[in-house]
Amino acid sequence: MSEKKFISIAIDGPSGVGKSTIAKLLSKELGYVYIDTGAMFRTLAVYFNEHGIDAADEKAITEAIDSISIDIKYIDGVQHMFANGTDVTDRLRTEAVSQIASITSQYGPVRAKLLDMQRALAKKENVIMDGRDIGTVVLPDAQLKIFLTASSAVRAKRRYDQLLETGKLGGASFEDILKDQEERDYRDSHREIAPLKAAEDAVTIDTSDMSIDEVKAAIIDELGNFAL
Ligand code: DC
């Protein structure tokens, strides 16, 4: 019996470009499951951080990786991440975790651990998956690949406003946010394995001057090209 084929939509792009906001909205509208792969790298980062494992120490990270079990569960439609049975969802979004996730996602064993999980999730149902390498590596056969971009300043401003709004700025200035973001962008797009880049068959959308609704509409327009 042949496996049932599900639809996958890949959304890639740099930090702060609005991938998750757009992907969440689309997933609701289409009834697809939204999978935030950045949250998986962040879950490992929380573990490394809380166990005093230096992100720069590739050997120590590689040794630790087998002792971490990661689970993803949907609670009231929200993706929750578990590391060794503990729900760490609330700890994923700090600047420290962002940097550790960016550094440790360069290492082959870290990526390999998550790659199988990501592919398995897309085999079970229709998904919208966002990340850096979804269209290029994780789901090269995705029916629709979107690559979102926006200028560095626009993205940092969005992030700054979001942190301010949620009371998570912690004294950081706009320049701090911009600098951290530029560091991560550079690392994410220059690493050897699965760097951030648009797949050849991706549709690139520059969201710098677009509202969320406009971006969503542009993607829905692209979706019209195949039967849902
Ligand atoms: O999307 P995010 O900011 O939550 O991702 C955090 C880090 O995880 C990002 O800096 C790089 C890494 N990442 C990755 O390497 N590949 C992905 N598919 C998703 C995230």
PDB file of N, CA and C in Angstrom, residues 146-198:
ATOM      1  N   ILE A 146       8.504  29.015   0.404  1.00  0.00           N
ATOM      2  CA  ILE A 146       8.504  30.469   0.497  1.00  0.00           C
ATOM      3  C   ILE A 146       9.780  30.893   1.206  1.00  0.00           C
ATOM      4  N   PHE A 147      10.456  31.890   0.674  1.00  0.00           N
ATOM      5  CA  PHE A 147      11.628  32.450   1.357  1.00  0.00           C
ATOM      6  C   PHE A 147      11.322  33.900   1.682  1.00  0.00           C
ATOM      7  N   LEU A 148      11.206  34.185   2.982  1.00  0.00           N
ATOM      8  CA  LEU A 148      10.872  35.549   3.405  1.00  0.00           C
ATOM      9  C   LEU A 148      12.154  36.326   3.702  1.00  0.00           C
ATOM     10  N   THR A 149      12.194  37.563   3.242  1.00  0.00           N
ATOM     11  CA  THR A 149      13.324  38.431   3.567  1.00  0.00           C
ATOM     12  C   THR A 149      12.774  39.771   4.051  1.00  0.00           C
ATOM     13  N   ALA A 150      13.627  40.542   4.706  1.00  0.00           N
ATOM     14  CA  ALA A 150      13.311  41.930   5.074  1.00  0.00           C
ATOM     15  C   ALA A 150      14.644  42.533   5.488  1.00  0.00           C
ATOM     16  N   SER A 151      14.765  43.832   5.386  1.00  0.00           N
ATOM     17  CA  SER A 151      16.046  44.463   5.726  1.00  0.00           C
ATOM     18  C   SER A 151      16.364  44.188   7.200  1.00  0.00           C
ATOM     19  N   SER A 152      17.652  44.227   7.489  1.00  0.00           N
ATOM     20  CA  SER A 152      18.126  43.947   8.834  1.00  0.00           C
ATOM     21  C   SER A 152      17.498  44.924   9.851  1.00  0.00           C
ATOM     22  N   ALA A 153      17.439  46.199   9.480  1.00  0.00           N
ATOM     23  CA  ALA A 153      16.901  47.216  10.396  1.00  0.00           C
ATOM     24  C   ALA A 153      15.418  46.977  10.681  1.00  0.00           C
ATOM     25  N   VAL A 154      14.681  46.629   9.652  1.00  0.00           N
ATOM     26  CA  VAL A 154      13.236  46.376   9.827  1.00  0.00           C
ATOM     27  C   VAL A 154      13.024  45.182  10.754  1.00  0.00           C
ATOM     28  N   ARG A 155      13.797  44.144  10.558  1.00  0.00           N
ATOM     29  CA  ARG A 155      13.637  42.935  11.387  1.00  0.00           C
ATOM     30  C   ARG A 155      14.002  43.215  12.849  1.00  0.00           C
ATOM     31  N   ALA A 156      15.105  43.947  13.040  1.00  0.00           N
ATOM     32  CA  ALA A 156      15.530  44.245  14.417  1.00  0.00           C
ATOM     33  C   ALA A 156      14.492  45.119  15.116  1.00  0.00           C
ATOM     34  N   LYS A 157      13.889  46.034  14.372  1.00  0.00           N
ATOM     35  CA  LYS A 157      12.868  46.921  14.949  1.00  0.00           C
ATOM     36  C   LYS A 157      11.648  46.094  15.362  1.00  0.00           C
ATOM     37  N   ARG A 158      11.266  45.143  14.526  1.00  0.00           N
ATOM     38  CA  ARG A 158      10.114  44.288  14.862  1.00  0.00           C
ATOM     39  C   ARG A 158      10.405  43.513  16.144  1.00  0.00           C
ATOM     40  N   ARG A 159      11.596  42.981  16.216  1.00  0.00           N
ATOM     41  CA  ARG A 159      12.004  42.189  17.383  1.00  0.00           C
ATOM     42  C   ARG A 159      12.036  43.072  18.643  1.00  0.00           C
ATOM     43  N   TYR A 160      12.603  44.251  18.486  1.00  0.00           N
ATOM     44  CA  TYR A 160      12.699  45.194  19.597  1.00  0.00           C
ATOM     45  C   TYR A 160      11.297  45.521  20.120  1.00  0.00           C
ATOM     46  N   ASP A 161      10.382  45.840  19.203  1.00  0.00           N
ATOM     47  CA  ASP A 161       9.008  46.193  19.595  1.00  0.00           C
ATOM     48  C   ASP A 161       8.315  45.020  20.286  1.00  0.00           C
ATOM     49  N   GLN A 162       8.572  43.827  19.763  1.00  0.00           N
ATOM     50  CA  GLN A 162       7.953  42.622  20.340  1.00  0.00           C
ATOM     51  C   GLN A 162       8.451  42.383  21.773  1.00  0.00           C
ATOM     52  N   LEU A 163       9.753  42.554  21.984  1.00  0.00           N
ATOM     53  CA  LEU A 163      10.331  42.357  23.315  1.00  0.00           C
ATOM     54  C   LEU A 163       9.821  43.420  24.288  1.00  0.00           C
ATOM     55  N   LEU A 164       9.707  44.635  23.776  1.00  0.00           N
ATOM     56  CA  LEU A 164       9.205  45.743  24.585  1.00  0.00           C
ATOM     57  C   LEU A 164       7.772  45.458  25.019  1.00  0.00           C
ATOM     58  N   GLU A 165       6.981  45.040  24.064  1.00  0.00           N
ATOM     59  CA  GLU A 165       5.564  44.780  24.305  1.00  0.00           C
ATOM     60  C   GLU A 165       5.355  43.660  25.321  1.00  0.00           C
ATOM     61  N   THR A 166       6.204  42.646  25.236  1.00  0.00           N
ATOM     62  CA  THR A 166       6.018  41.490  26.113  1.00  0.00           C
ATOM     63  C   THR A 166       6.827  41.618  27.407  1.00  0.00           C
ATOM     64  N   GLY A 167       7.453  42.792  27.585  1.00  0.00           N
ATOM     65  CA  GLY A 167       8.206  43.044  28.820  1.00  0.00           C
ATOM     66  C   GLY A 167       9.465  42.193  28.930  1.00  0.00           C
ATOM     67  N   LYS A 168      10.007  41.756  27.770  1.00  0.00           N
ATOM     68  CA  LYS A 168      11.178  40.865  27.811  1.00  0.00           C
ATOM     69  C   LYS A 168      12.454  41.530  27.305  1.00  0.00           C
ATOM     70  N   LEU A 169      12.432  42.854  27.226  1.00  0.00           N
ATOM     71  CA  LEU A 169      13.586  43.566  26.673  1.00  0.00           C
ATOM     72  C   LEU A 169      14.808  43.459  27.589  1.00  0.00           C
ATOM     73  N   GLY A 170      14.549  43.450  28.886  1.00  0.00           N
ATOM     74  CA  GLY A 170      15.627  43.257  29.868  1.00  0.00           C
ATOM     75  C   GLY A 170      16.751  44.274  29.742  1.00  0.00           C
ATOM     76  N   GLY A 171      16.438  45.521  29.431  1.00  0.00           N
ATOM     77  CA  GLY A 171      17.456  46.573  29.378  1.00  0.00           C
ATOM     78  C   GLY A 171      18.238  46.642  28.070  1.00  0.00           C
ATOM     79  N   ALA A 172      17.942  45.760  27.124  1.00  0.00           N
ATOM     80  CA  ALA A 172      18.687  45.774  25.854  1.00  0.00           C
ATOM     81  C   ALA A 172      18.259  46.979  25.016  1.00  0.00           C
ATOM     82  N   SER A 173      19.229  47.552  24.286  1.00  0.00           N
ATOM     83  CA  SER A 173      18.906  48.680  23.406  1.00  0.00           C
ATOM     84  C   SER A 173      18.602  48.128  22.008  1.00  0.00           C
ATOM     85  N   PHE A 174      18.084  49.015  21.151  1.00  0.00           N
ATOM     86  CA  PHE A 174      17.841  48.606  19.766  1.00  0.00           C
ATOM     87  C   PHE A 174      19.155  48.130  19.130  1.00  0.00           C
ATOM     88  N   GLU A 175      20.249  48.856  19.426  1.00  0.00           N
ATOM     89  CA  GLU A 175      21.558  48.493  18.841  1.00  0.00           C
ATOM     90  C   GLU A 175      22.004  47.099  19.290  1.00  0.00           C
ATOM     91  N   ASP A 176      21.709  46.767  20.564  1.00  0.00           N
ATOM     92  CA  ASP A 176      22.058  45.418  21.062  1.00  0.00           C
ATOM     93  C   ASP A 176      21.320  44.353  20.253  1.00  0.00           C
ATOM     94  N   ILE A 177      20.036  44.616  20.039  1.00  0.00           N
ATOM     95  CA  ILE A 177      19.197  43.640  19.322  1.00  0.00           C
ATOM     96  C   ILE A 177      19.705  43.487  17.886  1.00  0.00           C
ATOM     97  N   LEU A 178      20.022  44.634  17.271  1.00  0.00           N
ATOM     98  CA  LEU A 178      20.496  44.624  15.886  1.00  0.00           C
ATOM     99  C   LEU A 178      21.822  43.856  15.775  1.00  0.00           C
ATOM    100  N   LYS A 179      22.720  44.094  16.728  1.00  0.00           N
ATOM    101  CA  LYS A 179      24.033  43.458  16.690  1.00  0.00           C
ATOM    102  C   LYS A 179      23.892  41.936  16.858  1.00  0.00           C
ATOM    103  N   ASP A 180      23.090  41.517  17.832  1.00  0.00           N
ATOM    104  CA  ASP A 180      22.848  40.084  18.060  1.00  0.00           C
ATOM    105  C   ASP A 180      22.267  39.441  16.809  1.00  0.00           C
ATOM    106  N   GLN A 181      21.324  40.133  16.212  1.00  0.00           N
ATOM    107  CA  GLN A 181      20.660  39.591  15.029  1.00  0.00           C
ATOM    108  C   GLN A 181      21.643  39.449  13.864  1.00  0.00           C
ATOM    109  N   GLU A 182      22.500  40.459  13.690  1.00  0.00           N
ATOM    110  CA  GLU A 182      23.467  40.412  12.584  1.00  0.00           C
ATOM    111  C   GLU A 182      24.456  39.272  12.776  1.00  0.00           C
ATOM    112  N   GLU A 183      24.844  39.060  14.043  1.00  0.00           N
ATOM    113  CA  GLU A 183      25.749  37.938  14.346  1.00  0.00           C
ATOM    114  C   GLU A 183      25.105  36.609  13.956  1.00  0.00           C
ATOM    115  N   ARG A 184      23.834  36.469  14.377  1.00  0.00           N
ATOM    116  CA  ARG A 184      23.125  35.214  14.099  1.00  0.00           C
ATOM    117  C   ARG A 184      22.916  35.023  12.603  1.00  0.00           C
ATOM    118  N   ASP A 185      22.526  36.106  11.921  1.00  0.00           N
ATOM    119  CA  ASP A 185      22.316  36.041  10.470  1.00  0.00           C
ATOM    120  C   ASP A 185      23.577  35.537   9.771  1.00  0.00           C
ATOM    121  N   TYR A 186      24.709  36.131  10.194  1.00  0.00           N
ATOM    122  CA  TYR A 186      25.969  35.779   9.545  1.00  0.00           C
ATOM    123  C   TYR A 186      26.265  34.291   9.756  1.00  0.00           C
ATOM    124  N   ARG A 187      26.120  33.868  11.023  1.00  0.00           N
ATOM    125  CA  ARG A 187      26.419  32.476  11.369  1.00  0.00           C
ATOM    126  C   ARG A 187      25.464  31.519  10.649  1.00  0.00           C
ATOM    127  N   ASP A 188      24.183  31.850  10.687  1.00  0.00           N
ATOM    128  CA  ASP A 188      23.175  30.956  10.096  1.00  0.00           C
ATOM    129  C   ASP A 188      23.355  30.813   8.576  1.00  0.00           C
ATOM    130  N   SER A 189      23.853  31.890   7.943  1.00  0.00           N
ATOM    131  CA  SER A 189      23.952  31.788   6.479  1.00  0.00           C
ATOM    132  C   SER A 189      25.350  31.396   5.993  1.00  0.00           C
ATOM    133  N   HIS A 190      26.325  31.327   6.912  1.00  0.00           N
ATOM    134  CA  HIS A 190      27.674  30.942   6.479  1.00  0.00           C
ATOM    135  C   HIS A 190      28.118  29.587   7.000  1.00  0.00           C
ATOM    136  N   ARG A 191      27.264  28.890   7.741  1.00  0.00           N
ATOM    137  CA  ARG A 191      27.707  27.593   8.272  1.00  0.00           C
ATOM    138  C   ARG A 191      27.829  26.587   7.123  1.00  0.00           C
ATOM    139  N   GLU A 192      28.600  25.528   7.418  1.00  0.00           N
ATOM    140  CA  GLU A 192      28.875  24.548   6.365  1.00  0.00           C
ATOM    141  C   GLU A 192      27.657  23.695   6.035  1.00  0.00           C
ATOM    142  N   ILE A 193      26.960  23.251   7.104  1.00  0.00           N
ATOM    143  CA  ILE A 193      25.832  22.339   6.886  1.00  0.00           C
ATOM    144  C   ILE A 193      24.524  23.116   6.861  1.00  0.00           C
ATOM    145  N   ALA A 194      23.754  22.883   5.811  1.00  0.00           N
ATOM    146  CA  ALA A 194      22.403  23.440   5.697  1.00  0.00           C
ATOM    147  C   ALA A 194      22.315  24.935   6.044  1.00  0.00           C
ATOM    148  N   PRO A 195      23.118  25.762   5.375  1.00  0.00           N
ATOM    149  CA  PRO A 195      23.035  27.198   5.687  1.00  0.00           C
ATOM    150  C   PRO A 195      21.708  27.800   5.244  1.00  0.00           C
ATOM    151  N   LEU A 196      21.401  28.930   5.833  1.00  0.00           N
ATOM    152  CA  LEU A 196      20.195  29.660   5.442  1.00  0.00           C
ATOM    153  C   LEU A 196      20.349  30.137   4.008  1.00  0.00           C
ATOM    154  N   LYS A 197      19.485  29.655   3.136  1.00  0.00           N
ATOM    155  CA  LYS A 197      19.437  30.206   1.769  1.00  0.00           C
ATOM    156  C   LYS A 197      18.132  29.780   1.109  1.00  0.00           C
ATOM    157  N   ALA A 198      17.760  30.520   0.089  1.00  0.00           N
ATOM    158  CA  ALA A 198      16.526  30.182  -0.613  1.00  0.00           C
ATOM    159  C   ALA A 198      16.750  28.963  -1.482  1.00  0.00           C
TER     160      ALA A 198
END
